[in-house]
Short mmCIF file of C-alpha atoms in Angstrom, two decimals:
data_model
loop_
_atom_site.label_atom_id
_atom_site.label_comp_id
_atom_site.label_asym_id
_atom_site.label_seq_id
_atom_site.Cartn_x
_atom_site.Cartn_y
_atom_site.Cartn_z
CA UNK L 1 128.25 110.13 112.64
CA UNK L 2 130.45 113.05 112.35
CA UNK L 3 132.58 115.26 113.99
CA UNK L 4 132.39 118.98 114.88
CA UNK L 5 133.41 121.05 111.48
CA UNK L 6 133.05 118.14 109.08
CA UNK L 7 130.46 119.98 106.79
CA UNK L 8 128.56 123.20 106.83
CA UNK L 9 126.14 123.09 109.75
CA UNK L 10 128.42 120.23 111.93
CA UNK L 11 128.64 122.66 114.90
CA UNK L 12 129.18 119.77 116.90
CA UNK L 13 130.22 116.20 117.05
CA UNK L 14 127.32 113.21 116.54
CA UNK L 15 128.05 109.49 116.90
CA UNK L 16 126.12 107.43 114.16
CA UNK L 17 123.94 104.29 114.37
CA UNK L 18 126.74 102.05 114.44
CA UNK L 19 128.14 103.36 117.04
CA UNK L 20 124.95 104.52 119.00
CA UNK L 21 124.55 100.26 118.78
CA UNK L 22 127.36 99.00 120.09
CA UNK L 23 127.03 96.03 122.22
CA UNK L 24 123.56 95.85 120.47
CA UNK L 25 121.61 95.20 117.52
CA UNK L 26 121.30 97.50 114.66
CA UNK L 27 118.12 97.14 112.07
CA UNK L 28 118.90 98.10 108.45
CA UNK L 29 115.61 98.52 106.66
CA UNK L 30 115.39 97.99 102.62
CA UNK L 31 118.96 97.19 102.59
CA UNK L 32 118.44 96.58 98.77
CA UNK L 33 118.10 100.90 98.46
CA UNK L 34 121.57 101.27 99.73
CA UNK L 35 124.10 103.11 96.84
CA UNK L 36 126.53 101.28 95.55
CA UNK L 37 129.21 103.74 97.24
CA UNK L 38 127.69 103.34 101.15
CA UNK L 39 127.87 99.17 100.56
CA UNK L 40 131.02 99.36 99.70
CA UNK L 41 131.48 101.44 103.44
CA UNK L 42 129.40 99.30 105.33
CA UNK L 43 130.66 96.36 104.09
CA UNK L 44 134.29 97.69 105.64
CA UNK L 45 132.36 98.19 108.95
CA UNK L 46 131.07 94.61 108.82
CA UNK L 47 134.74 92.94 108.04
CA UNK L 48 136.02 94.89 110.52
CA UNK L 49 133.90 95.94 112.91
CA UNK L 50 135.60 99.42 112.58
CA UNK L 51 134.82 102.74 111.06
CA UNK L 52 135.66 106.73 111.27
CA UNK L 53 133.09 109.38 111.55
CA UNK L 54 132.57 111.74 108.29
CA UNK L 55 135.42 114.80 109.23
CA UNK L 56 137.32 112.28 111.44
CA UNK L 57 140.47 110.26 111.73
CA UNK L 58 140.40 108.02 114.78
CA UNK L 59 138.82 104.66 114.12
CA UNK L 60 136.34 103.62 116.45
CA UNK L 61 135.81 99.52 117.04
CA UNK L 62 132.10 98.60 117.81
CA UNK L 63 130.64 95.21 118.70
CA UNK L 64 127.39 94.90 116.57
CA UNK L 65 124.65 92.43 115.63
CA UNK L 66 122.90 93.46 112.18
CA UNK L 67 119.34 92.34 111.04
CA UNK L 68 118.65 93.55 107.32
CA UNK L 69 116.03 93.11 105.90
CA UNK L 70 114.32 93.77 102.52
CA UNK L 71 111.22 93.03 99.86
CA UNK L 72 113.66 91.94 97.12
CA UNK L 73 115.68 89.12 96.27
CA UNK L 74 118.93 89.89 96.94
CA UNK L 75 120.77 86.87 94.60
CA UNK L 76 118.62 88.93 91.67
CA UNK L 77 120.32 92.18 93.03
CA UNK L 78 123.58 90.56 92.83
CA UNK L 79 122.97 88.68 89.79
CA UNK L 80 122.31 92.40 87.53
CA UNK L 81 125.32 93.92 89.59
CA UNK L 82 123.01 96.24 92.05
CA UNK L 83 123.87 94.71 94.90
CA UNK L 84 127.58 93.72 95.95
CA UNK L 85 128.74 89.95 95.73
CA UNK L 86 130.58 90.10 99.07
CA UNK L 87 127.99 91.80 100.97
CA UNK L 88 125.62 89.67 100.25
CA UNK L 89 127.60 86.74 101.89
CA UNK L 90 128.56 88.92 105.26
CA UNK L 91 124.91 89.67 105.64
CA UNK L 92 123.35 86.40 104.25
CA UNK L 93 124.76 84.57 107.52
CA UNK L 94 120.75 83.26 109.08
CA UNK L 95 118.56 83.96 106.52
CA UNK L 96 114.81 84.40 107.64
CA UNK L 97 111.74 84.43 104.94
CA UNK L 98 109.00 86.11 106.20
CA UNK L 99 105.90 85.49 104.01
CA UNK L 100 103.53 88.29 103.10
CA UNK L 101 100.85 89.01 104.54
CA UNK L 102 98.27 87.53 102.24
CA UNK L 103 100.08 84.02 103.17
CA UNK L 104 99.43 84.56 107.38
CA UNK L 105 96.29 85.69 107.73
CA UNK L 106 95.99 84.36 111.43
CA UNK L 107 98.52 87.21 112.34
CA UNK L 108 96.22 90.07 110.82
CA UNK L 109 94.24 90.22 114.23
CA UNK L 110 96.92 90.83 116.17
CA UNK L 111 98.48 93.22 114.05
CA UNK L 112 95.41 94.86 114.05
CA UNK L 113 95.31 94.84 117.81
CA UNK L 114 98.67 96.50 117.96
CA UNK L 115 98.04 99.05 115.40
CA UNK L 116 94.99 100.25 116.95
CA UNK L 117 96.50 100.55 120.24
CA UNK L 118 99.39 103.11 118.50
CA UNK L 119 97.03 104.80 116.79
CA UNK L 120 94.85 105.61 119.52
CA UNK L 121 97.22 107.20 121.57
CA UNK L 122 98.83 109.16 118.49
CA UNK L 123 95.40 110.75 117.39
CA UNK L 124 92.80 110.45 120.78
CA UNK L 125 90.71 107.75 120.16
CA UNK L 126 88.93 105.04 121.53
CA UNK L 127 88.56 102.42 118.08
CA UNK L 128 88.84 98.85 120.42
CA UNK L 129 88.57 96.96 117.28
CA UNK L 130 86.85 95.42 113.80
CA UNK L 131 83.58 94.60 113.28
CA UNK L 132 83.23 90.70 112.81
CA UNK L 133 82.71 91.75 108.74
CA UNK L 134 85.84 94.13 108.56
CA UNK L 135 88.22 91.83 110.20
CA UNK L 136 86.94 89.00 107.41
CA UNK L 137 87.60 91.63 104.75
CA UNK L 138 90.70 92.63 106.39
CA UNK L 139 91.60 88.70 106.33
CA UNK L 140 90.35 88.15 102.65
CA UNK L 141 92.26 91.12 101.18
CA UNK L 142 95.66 90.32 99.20
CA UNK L 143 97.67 93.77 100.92
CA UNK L 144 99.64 93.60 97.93
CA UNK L 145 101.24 96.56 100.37
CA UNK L 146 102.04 94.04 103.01
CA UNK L 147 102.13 95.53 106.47
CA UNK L 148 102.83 98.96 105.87
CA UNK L 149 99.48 99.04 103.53
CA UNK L 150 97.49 97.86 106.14
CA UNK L 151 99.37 100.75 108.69
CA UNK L 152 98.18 102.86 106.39
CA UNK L 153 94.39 101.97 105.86
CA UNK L 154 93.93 101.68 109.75
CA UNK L 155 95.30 104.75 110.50
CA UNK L 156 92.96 106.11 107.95
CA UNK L 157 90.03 104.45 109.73
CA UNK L 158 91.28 105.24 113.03
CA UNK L 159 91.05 108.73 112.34
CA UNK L 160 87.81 109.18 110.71
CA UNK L 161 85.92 106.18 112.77
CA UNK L 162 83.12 108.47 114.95
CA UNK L 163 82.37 105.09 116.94
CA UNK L 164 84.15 102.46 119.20
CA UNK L 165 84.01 100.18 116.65
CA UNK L 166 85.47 100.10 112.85
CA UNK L 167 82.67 98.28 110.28
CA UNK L 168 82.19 97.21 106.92
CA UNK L 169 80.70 100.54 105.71
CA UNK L 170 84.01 102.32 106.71
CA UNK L 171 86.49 100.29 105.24
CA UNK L 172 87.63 101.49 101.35
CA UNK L 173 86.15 99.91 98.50
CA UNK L 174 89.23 97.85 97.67
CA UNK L 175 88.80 96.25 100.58
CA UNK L 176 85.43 95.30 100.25
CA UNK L 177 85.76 94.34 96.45
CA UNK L 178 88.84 92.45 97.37
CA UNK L 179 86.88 90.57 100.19
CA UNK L 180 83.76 89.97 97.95
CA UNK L 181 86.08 88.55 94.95
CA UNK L 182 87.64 86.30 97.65
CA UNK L 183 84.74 84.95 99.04
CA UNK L 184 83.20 84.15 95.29
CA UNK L 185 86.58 82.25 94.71
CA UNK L 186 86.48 79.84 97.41
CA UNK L 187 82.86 79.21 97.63
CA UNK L 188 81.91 80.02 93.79
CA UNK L 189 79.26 82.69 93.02
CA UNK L 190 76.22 81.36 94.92
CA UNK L 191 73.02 80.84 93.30
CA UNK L 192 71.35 83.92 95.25
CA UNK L 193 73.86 85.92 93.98
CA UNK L 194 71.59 86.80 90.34
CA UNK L 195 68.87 87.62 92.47
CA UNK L 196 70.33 89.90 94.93
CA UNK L 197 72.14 92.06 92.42
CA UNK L 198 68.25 93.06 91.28
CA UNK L 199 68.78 96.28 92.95
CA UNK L 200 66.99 95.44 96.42
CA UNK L 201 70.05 94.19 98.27
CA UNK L 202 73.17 96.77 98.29
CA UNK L 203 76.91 95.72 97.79
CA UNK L 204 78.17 96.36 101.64
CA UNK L 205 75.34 93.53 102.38
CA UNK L 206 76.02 91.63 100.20
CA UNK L 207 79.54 91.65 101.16
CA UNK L 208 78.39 91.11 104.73
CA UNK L 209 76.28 88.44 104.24
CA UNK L 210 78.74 86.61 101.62
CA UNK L 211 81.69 86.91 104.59
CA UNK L 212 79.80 85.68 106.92
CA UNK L 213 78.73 82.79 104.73
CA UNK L 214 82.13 81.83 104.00
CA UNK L 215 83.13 82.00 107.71
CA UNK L 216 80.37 79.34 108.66
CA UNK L 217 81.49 76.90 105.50
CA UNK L 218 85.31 77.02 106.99
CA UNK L 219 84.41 76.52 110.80
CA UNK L 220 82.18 73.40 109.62
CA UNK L 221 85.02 72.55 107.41
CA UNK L 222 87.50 73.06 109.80
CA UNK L 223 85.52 71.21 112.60
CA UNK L 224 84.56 68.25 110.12
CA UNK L 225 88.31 67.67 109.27
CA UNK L 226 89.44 67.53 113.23
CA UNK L 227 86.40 65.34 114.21
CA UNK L 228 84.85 68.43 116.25
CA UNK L 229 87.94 69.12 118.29
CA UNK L 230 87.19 72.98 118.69
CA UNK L 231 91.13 73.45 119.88
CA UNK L 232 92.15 71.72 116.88
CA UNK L 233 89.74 73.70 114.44
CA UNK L 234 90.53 76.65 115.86
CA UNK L 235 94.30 75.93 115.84
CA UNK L 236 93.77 75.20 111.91
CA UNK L 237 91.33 78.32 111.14
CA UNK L 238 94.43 80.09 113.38
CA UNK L 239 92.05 81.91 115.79
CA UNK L 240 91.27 81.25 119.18
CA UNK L 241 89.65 78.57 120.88
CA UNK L 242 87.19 81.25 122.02
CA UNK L 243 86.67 83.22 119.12
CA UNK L 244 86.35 79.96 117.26
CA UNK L 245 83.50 79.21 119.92
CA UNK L 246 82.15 83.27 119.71
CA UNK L 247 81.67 82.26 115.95
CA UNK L 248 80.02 78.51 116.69
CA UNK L 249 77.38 80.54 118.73
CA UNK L 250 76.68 83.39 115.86
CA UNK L 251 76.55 80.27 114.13
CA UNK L 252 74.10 78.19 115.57
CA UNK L 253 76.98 75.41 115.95
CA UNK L 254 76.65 73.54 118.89
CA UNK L 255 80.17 72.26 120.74
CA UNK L 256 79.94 68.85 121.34
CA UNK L 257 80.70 67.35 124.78
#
């Protein structure tokens, strides 16, 4: 924040985030990218809970809960003097690892769920979701981007989808390479593979057919390992019991009783 006259273009008084959050919780993003000079001043606010606008001399006492959070290791910052020792400590109180996204892929469909739903009302659409085949790519893919890679791609598909529906054909060819690669790594390159590269069978089938293929072999394997409990396969495929039973019918799985 600052006050009125602190700097050219201060015509009037602004309180800051800090203060804007007191007797809340404040989000610092990438705390890693934070100068050297501003860690050193929010490290004061921390301590003691206390701080002066920019062009001001009374000290104003919040009451603030931080979350920071950021995609390095902060004991490496500290460790090559980018990131200070003591701030570290004041901020390293509960510690939370959140794994990328390649490690979770049962939370991709909600994520994708709650993107679409923003980025229909930003840019007038009507996309209700992923075609069986794009959501498997989507779920094979590494996103070395994490999250904000995947914001990116939907809202890319979001805005150039013509249909209700986002499929294979749509999605970028990193995507579908990525999926492809993943499902010749877990299932090894099938012995049809030789003959459908002859030119008769294009790559976004291929890819389609491969997916779906490698969906079947993990609900059987999922379903042989829980004895046919569809609430515990599905529970281990993380999925629903329903779309777990969606799939058994594509399938030609039948539930037992």
């Amino acid at each position: 924040g600052h006050e009125k006259g602190a700097f050219t273009g201060a015509i009037a008084s602004k309180p800051g985030r800090f203060e804007l959050a007191d007797r809340g919780t404040l989000f610092l993003d990438e705390i890693a990218e934070i100068p050297t000079e501003m860690q050193v001043k929010l490290l004061r606010a921390i301590q003691e809970s206390s701080f002066e606008r920019v062009g001001g001399l009374k000290t104003l006492k919040v009451d603030v809960r931080l979350v920071a959070a950021t995609n390095r290791n902060l004991q490496t910052e500290v460790e090559t003097s980018r990131f200070r020792e003591d701030l570290f400590y004041r901020l390293n109180v509960v510690p939370i690892h959140l794994p990328p996204l390649r490690e979770r892929p049962g939370d991709i469909p909600l994520l994708v769920e709650h993107m679409l739903e923003r980025f229909n009302d930003r840019l007038g659409k009507q996309v209700t979701g992923l075609s069986h085949e794009a959501l498997a790519a989507f779920r094979a893919y590494g996103w070395p981007g994490n999250v904000r890679e995947m914001e990116n791609v939907l809202e890319r598909l979001v805005l150039f989808c013509e249909d209700t529906e986002i499929t294979l054909d749509l999605l970028p060819e990193e995507l579908k390479t990525g999926a492809a690669y993943a499902v010749a790594s877990s299932t090894g390159a099938p012995p049809r593979l030789d003959r459908d590269l002859s030119g008769r069978v294009s790559m976004k089938e291929l890819v389609r057919e491969t997916t779906a293929q490698l969906e079947k072999e993990l609900i059987v394997q999922a379903l042989d390992q829980t004895g046919a409990n569809v609430t515990r396969a599905a529970q281990l495929l993380m999925i629903s019991r329903k779309s777990l039973q969606n799939k058994m019918k594509e399938f030609g799985l039948r539930e037992e009783s």
